């Protein structure tokens, strides 16, 4: 194989003489180099596909939508009667069209929230839509709309939490068998389901986790094995395939982000739950992370609330860059109201965000590109231009699939008017790159950009898969 230090990294991009282009530079960085490094944890291809997807729309919709003022279903009071669920103008098409307009590639619907109410005609629970004021298979409607618009369907389904089962005296064995039956229905009756979102993973029974006795955590391996058997390519996350962001449900992510962790020593290997204090540059397991938030902020409300504060497009953009822009996947809740549709004021802001997202990151917006540039730890990739370029954004990605995460420190420099390299400081994160890092900074105009990176292991090579120049177009405030 060729040594990384033998590779010359200067890239000259030719533009018309005297032309100054103002753009945001998006660098898609990744690295693979000849020989795969030994003993480096890496994601599977399906997990990498999930990380590439990046952005999901969450849909909190259930009996809680109609009784939000009385607390969460089955938690601190008896379960609401199924009859309270009666949307007047439900449109799963509107849900999916909103996601597509925002640029989300997946929607995660609360098919079964913690109270246990099922949005489909469940065979293993009478607490479902067929006893409600809207006796229709909403899950089927939802999946059909997803297929029509090429959006990936995901179900929120917590195996260890079913308030209706728990309050009706199910034994641990009955509870587990009932929940397994419900999961089988979701994974076998509606075609391929891209992901199951397991809230409260891998918690045991008690407190907010509504299950009897010692049903959990003992049953977790059974659910993992059954899901893998029924649908091997379905992502279980949050769950054994995906960890939650360290900063909770606020849409801020965390930084630096290292996707290596050590598993809890008492867990069966299949449970694959990270010791949340073990994220580092040297963990034994690779795990992607996801940050979630709801548009109903400030106040952090997940079920629709009338007249509640909500983020505008610029606030969504800011939180998107704090999560997706630092390597987490981002999942944003857009809850339907009593009609069964997402409120117009929410969709308006989501669409404005989506226009900015697509305008900035579209392939149609590429000003330049370079591919397959490989360096050694401590070396640089240098891009030079015949005419000055102006930019205020930098995106980098590593080739996690082939090489694992490697960058622990990087600097970004530009050529000044005297032809000397000047390091940028304001807005540069400067530590991990991983799945993605997006730096934003005051506009600079230069004929050269240089990225210098140090690896976790100095012996690792670094390959920059793509380098893109783009125009930055955030939402107008």
PDB file of N, CA and C in Angstrom, residues 431-474:
ATOM      1  N   UNK A 431     -11.783  19.690  17.898  1.00  0.00           N
ATOM      2  CA  UNK A 431     -11.479  18.399  18.535  1.00  0.00           C
ATOM      3  C   UNK A 431     -11.982  17.252  17.652  1.00  0.00           C
ATOM      4  N   UNK A 432     -13.036  16.567  18.048  1.00  0.00           N
ATOM      5  CA  UNK A 432     -13.483  15.407  17.280  1.00  0.00           C
ATOM      6  C   UNK A 432     -14.119  15.822  15.958  1.00  0.00           C
ATOM      7  N   UNK A 433     -14.030  14.902  14.982  1.00  0.00           N
ATOM      8  CA  UNK A 433     -14.720  15.039  13.713  1.00  0.00           C
ATOM      9  C   UNK A 433     -15.784  13.953  13.615  1.00  0.00           C
ATOM     10  N   UNK A 434     -15.375  12.696  13.631  1.00  0.00           N
ATOM     11  CA  UNK A 434     -16.313  11.591  13.659  1.00  0.00           C
ATOM     12  C   UNK A 434     -17.293  11.592  12.509  1.00  0.00           C
ATOM     13  N   UNK A 435     -18.555  11.359  12.828  1.00  0.00           N
ATOM     14  CA  UNK A 435     -19.579  11.291  11.796  1.00  0.00           C
ATOM     15  C   UNK A 435     -19.709  12.607  11.039  1.00  0.00           C
ATOM     16  N   UNK A 436     -19.573  13.710  11.768  1.00  0.00           N
ATOM     17  CA  UNK A 436     -19.700  15.016  11.109  1.00  0.00           C
ATOM     18  C   UNK A 436     -19.311  16.115  12.088  1.00  0.00           C
ATOM     19  N   UNK A 437     -18.693  17.156  11.565  1.00  0.00           N
ATOM     20  CA  UNK A 437     -18.531  18.391  12.315  1.00  0.00           C
ATOM     21  C   UNK A 437     -18.740  19.544  11.346  1.00  0.00           C
ATOM     22  N   UNK A 438     -19.537  20.509  11.754  1.00  0.00           N
ATOM     23  CA  UNK A 438     -19.788  21.703  10.950  1.00  0.00           C
ATOM     24  C   UNK A 438     -19.300  22.911  11.742  1.00  0.00           C
ATOM     25  N   UNK A 439     -18.299  23.582  11.218  1.00  0.00           N
ATOM     26  CA  UNK A 439     -17.785  24.815  11.811  1.00  0.00           C
ATOM     27  C   UNK A 439     -18.364  26.008  11.074  1.00  0.00           C
ATOM     28  N   UNK A 440     -18.821  26.997  11.809  1.00  0.00           N
ATOM     29  CA  UNK A 440     -19.289  28.249  11.211  1.00  0.00           C
ATOM     30  C   UNK A 440     -18.511  29.400  11.837  1.00  0.00           C
ATOM     31  N   UNK A 441     -18.133  30.356  11.025  1.00  0.00           N
ATOM     32  CA  UNK A 441     -17.235  31.415  11.470  1.00  0.00           C
ATOM     33  C   UNK A 441     -17.443  32.647  10.596  1.00  0.00           C
ATOM     34  N   UNK A 442     -16.882  33.806  10.988  1.00  0.00           N
ATOM     35  CA  UNK A 442     -17.026  34.998  10.156  1.00  0.00           C
ATOM     36  C   UNK A 442     -16.477  34.752   8.753  1.00  0.00           C
ATOM     37  N   UNK A 443     -17.102  35.382   7.792  1.00  0.00           N
ATOM     38  CA  UNK A 443     -16.728  35.190   6.393  1.00  0.00           C
ATOM     39  C   UNK A 443     -15.247  35.492   6.165  1.00  0.00           C
ATOM     40  N   UNK A 444     -14.575  34.586   5.458  1.00  0.00           N
ATOM     41  CA  UNK A 444     -13.193  34.805   5.058  1.00  0.00           C
ATOM     42  C   UNK A 444     -13.106  34.711   3.547  1.00  0.00           C
ATOM     43  N   UNK A 445     -12.159  35.441   2.972  1.00  0.00           N
ATOM     44  CA  UNK A 445     -11.902  35.381   1.535  1.00  0.00           C
ATOM     45  C   UNK A 445     -10.442  34.996   1.346  1.00  0.00           C
ATOM     46  N   UNK A 446     -10.174  33.927   0.617  1.00  0.00           N
ATOM     47  CA  UNK A 446      -8.823  33.379   0.557  1.00  0.00           C
ATOM     48  C   UNK A 446      -8.614  32.583  -0.718  1.00  0.00           C
ATOM     49  N   UNK A 447      -7.347  32.388  -1.058  1.00  0.00           N
ATOM     50  CA  UNK A 447      -6.982  31.535  -2.190  1.00  0.00           C
ATOM     51  C   UNK A 447      -6.505  30.156  -1.738  1.00  0.00           C
ATOM     52  N   UNK A 448      -6.637  29.858  -0.443  1.00  0.00           N
ATOM     53  CA  UNK A 448      -6.211  28.546   0.014  1.00  0.00           C
ATOM     54  C   UNK A 448      -6.795  28.172   1.363  1.00  0.00           C
ATOM     55  N   UNK A 449      -7.081  26.899   1.536  1.00  0.00           N
ATOM     56  CA  UNK A 449      -7.588  26.350   2.796  1.00  0.00           C
ATOM     57  C   UNK A 449      -6.762  25.124   3.138  1.00  0.00           C
ATOM     58  N   UNK A 450      -6.404  25.007   4.407  1.00  0.00           N
ATOM     59  CA  UNK A 450      -5.597  23.855   4.840  1.00  0.00           C
ATOM     60  C   UNK A 450      -6.220  23.265   6.103  1.00  0.00           C
ATOM     61  N   UNK A 451      -6.399  21.942   6.084  1.00  0.00           N
ATOM     62  CA  UNK A 451      -6.900  21.220   7.254  1.00  0.00           C
ATOM     63  C   UNK A 451      -5.799  20.297   7.737  1.00  0.00           C
ATOM     64  N   UNK A 452      -5.384  20.481   8.983  1.00  0.00           N
ATOM     65  CA  UNK A 452      -4.357  19.647   9.600  1.00  0.00           C
ATOM     66  C   UNK A 452      -5.013  18.831  10.702  1.00  0.00           C
ATOM     67  N   UNK A 453      -4.804  17.513  10.706  1.00  0.00           N
ATOM     68  CA  UNK A 453      -5.506  16.639  11.649  1.00  0.00           C
ATOM     69  C   UNK A 453      -4.541  15.703  12.357  1.00  0.00           C
ATOM     70  N   UNK A 454      -4.779  15.541  13.651  1.00  0.00           N
ATOM     71  CA  UNK A 454      -4.071  14.541  14.454  1.00  0.00           C
ATOM     72  C   UNK A 454      -5.028  13.411  14.767  1.00  0.00           C
ATOM     73  N   UNK A 455      -4.546  12.180  14.658  1.00  0.00           N
ATOM     74  CA  UNK A 455      -5.385  11.014  14.896  1.00  0.00           C
ATOM     75  C   UNK A 455      -5.253  10.520  16.327  1.00  0.00           C
ATOM     76  N   UNK A 456      -6.283   9.790  16.775  1.00  0.00           N
ATOM     77  CA  UNK A 456      -6.263   9.138  18.083  1.00  0.00           C
ATOM     78  C   UNK A 456      -5.043   8.238  18.191  1.00  0.00           C
ATOM     79  N   UNK A 457      -4.821   7.468  17.132  1.00  0.00           N
ATOM     80  CA  UNK A 457      -3.649   6.607  17.017  1.00  0.00           C
ATOM     81  C   UNK A 457      -2.780   7.183  15.906  1.00  0.00           C
ATOM     82  N   UNK A 458      -1.583   7.678  16.228  1.00  0.00           N
ATOM     83  CA  UNK A 458      -0.740   8.315  15.203  1.00  0.00           C
ATOM     84  C   UNK A 458      -0.418   7.419  14.013  1.00  0.00           C
ATOM     85  N   UNK A 459      -0.560   6.107  14.163  1.00  0.00           N
ATOM     86  CA  UNK A 459      -0.248   5.197  13.063  1.00  0.00           C
ATOM     87  C   UNK A 459      -1.347   5.162  12.002  1.00  0.00           C
ATOM     88  N   UNK A 460      -2.512   5.701  12.327  1.00  0.00           N
ATOM     89  CA  UNK A 460      -3.626   5.666  11.386  1.00  0.00           C
ATOM     90  C   UNK A 460      -3.429   6.667  10.251  1.00  0.00           C
ATOM     91  N   UNK A 461      -3.780   6.248   9.059  1.00  0.00           N
ATOM     92  CA  UNK A 461      -3.884   7.190   7.955  1.00  0.00           C
ATOM     93  C   UNK A 461      -5.255   7.836   7.948  1.00  0.00           C
ATOM     94  N   UNK A 462      -5.358   8.930   7.222  1.00  0.00           N
ATOM     95  CA  UNK A 462      -6.615   9.674   7.145  1.00  0.00           C
ATOM     96  C   UNK A 462      -6.943   9.909   5.676  1.00  0.00           C
ATOM     97  N   UNK A 463      -8.149   9.534   5.292  1.00  0.00           N
ATOM     98  CA  UNK A 463      -8.570   9.749   3.911  1.00  0.00           C
ATOM     99  C   UNK A 463      -9.772  10.688   3.865  1.00  0.00           C
ATOM    100  N   UNK A 464      -9.624  11.751   3.088  1.00  0.00           N
ATOM    101  CA  UNK A 464     -10.720  12.682   2.900  1.00  0.00           C
ATOM    102  C   UNK A 464     -11.521  12.235   1.682  1.00  0.00           C
ATOM    103  N   UNK A 465     -12.707  11.730   1.929  1.00  0.00           N
ATOM    104  CA  UNK A 465     -13.498  11.134   0.843  1.00  0.00           C
ATOM    105  C   UNK A 465     -13.989  12.185  -0.153  1.00  0.00           C
ATOM    106  N   UNK A 466     -14.540  13.273   0.356  1.00  0.00           N
ATOM    107  CA  UNK A 466     -15.011  14.364  -0.500  1.00  0.00           C
ATOM    108  C   UNK A 466     -14.727  15.692   0.172  1.00  0.00           C
ATOM    109  N   UNK A 467     -14.522  16.703  -0.626  1.00  0.00           N
ATOM    110  CA  UNK A 467     -14.441  18.087  -0.156  1.00  0.00           C
ATOM    111  C   UNK A 467     -15.351  18.915  -1.052  1.00  0.00           C
ATOM    112  N   UNK A 468     -16.330  19.556  -0.453  1.00  0.00           N
ATOM    113  CA  UNK A 468     -17.309  20.319  -1.228  1.00  0.00           C
ATOM    114  C   UNK A 468     -17.285  21.787  -0.839  1.00  0.00           C
ATOM    115  N   UNK A 469     -17.427  22.661  -1.800  1.00  0.00           N
ATOM    116  CA  UNK A 469     -17.694  24.071  -1.546  1.00  0.00           C
ATOM    117  C   UNK A 469     -19.155  24.368  -1.813  1.00  0.00           C
ATOM    118  N   UNK A 470     -19.800  25.116  -0.909  1.00  0.00           N
ATOM    119  CA  UNK A 470     -21.219  25.394  -1.061  1.00  0.00           C
ATOM    120  C   UNK A 470     -21.540  26.821  -0.623  1.00  0.00           C
ATOM    121  N   UNK A 471     -22.727  27.288  -0.988  1.00  0.00           N
ATOM    122  CA  UNK A 471     -23.243  28.572  -0.532  1.00  0.00           C
ATOM    123  C   UNK A 471     -24.062  28.350   0.733  1.00  0.00           C
ATOM    124  N   UNK A 472     -23.791  29.071   1.795  1.00  0.00           N
ATOM    125  CA  UNK A 472     -24.543  28.958   3.044  1.00  0.00           C
ATOM    126  C   UNK A 472     -25.798  29.810   2.979  1.00  0.00           C
ATOM    127  N   UNK A 473     -26.960  29.205   3.242  1.00  0.00           N
ATOM    128  CA  UNK A 473     -28.223  29.934   3.142  1.00  0.00           C
ATOM    129  C   UNK A 473     -29.123  29.604   4.327  1.00  0.00           C
ATOM    130  N   UNK A 474     -28.780  30.085   5.540  1.00  0.00           N
ATOM    131  CA  UNK A 474     -29.620  29.821   6.708  1.00  0.00           C
ATOM    132  C   UNK A 474     -30.959  30.529   6.599  1.00  0.00           C
TER     133      UNK A 474
END
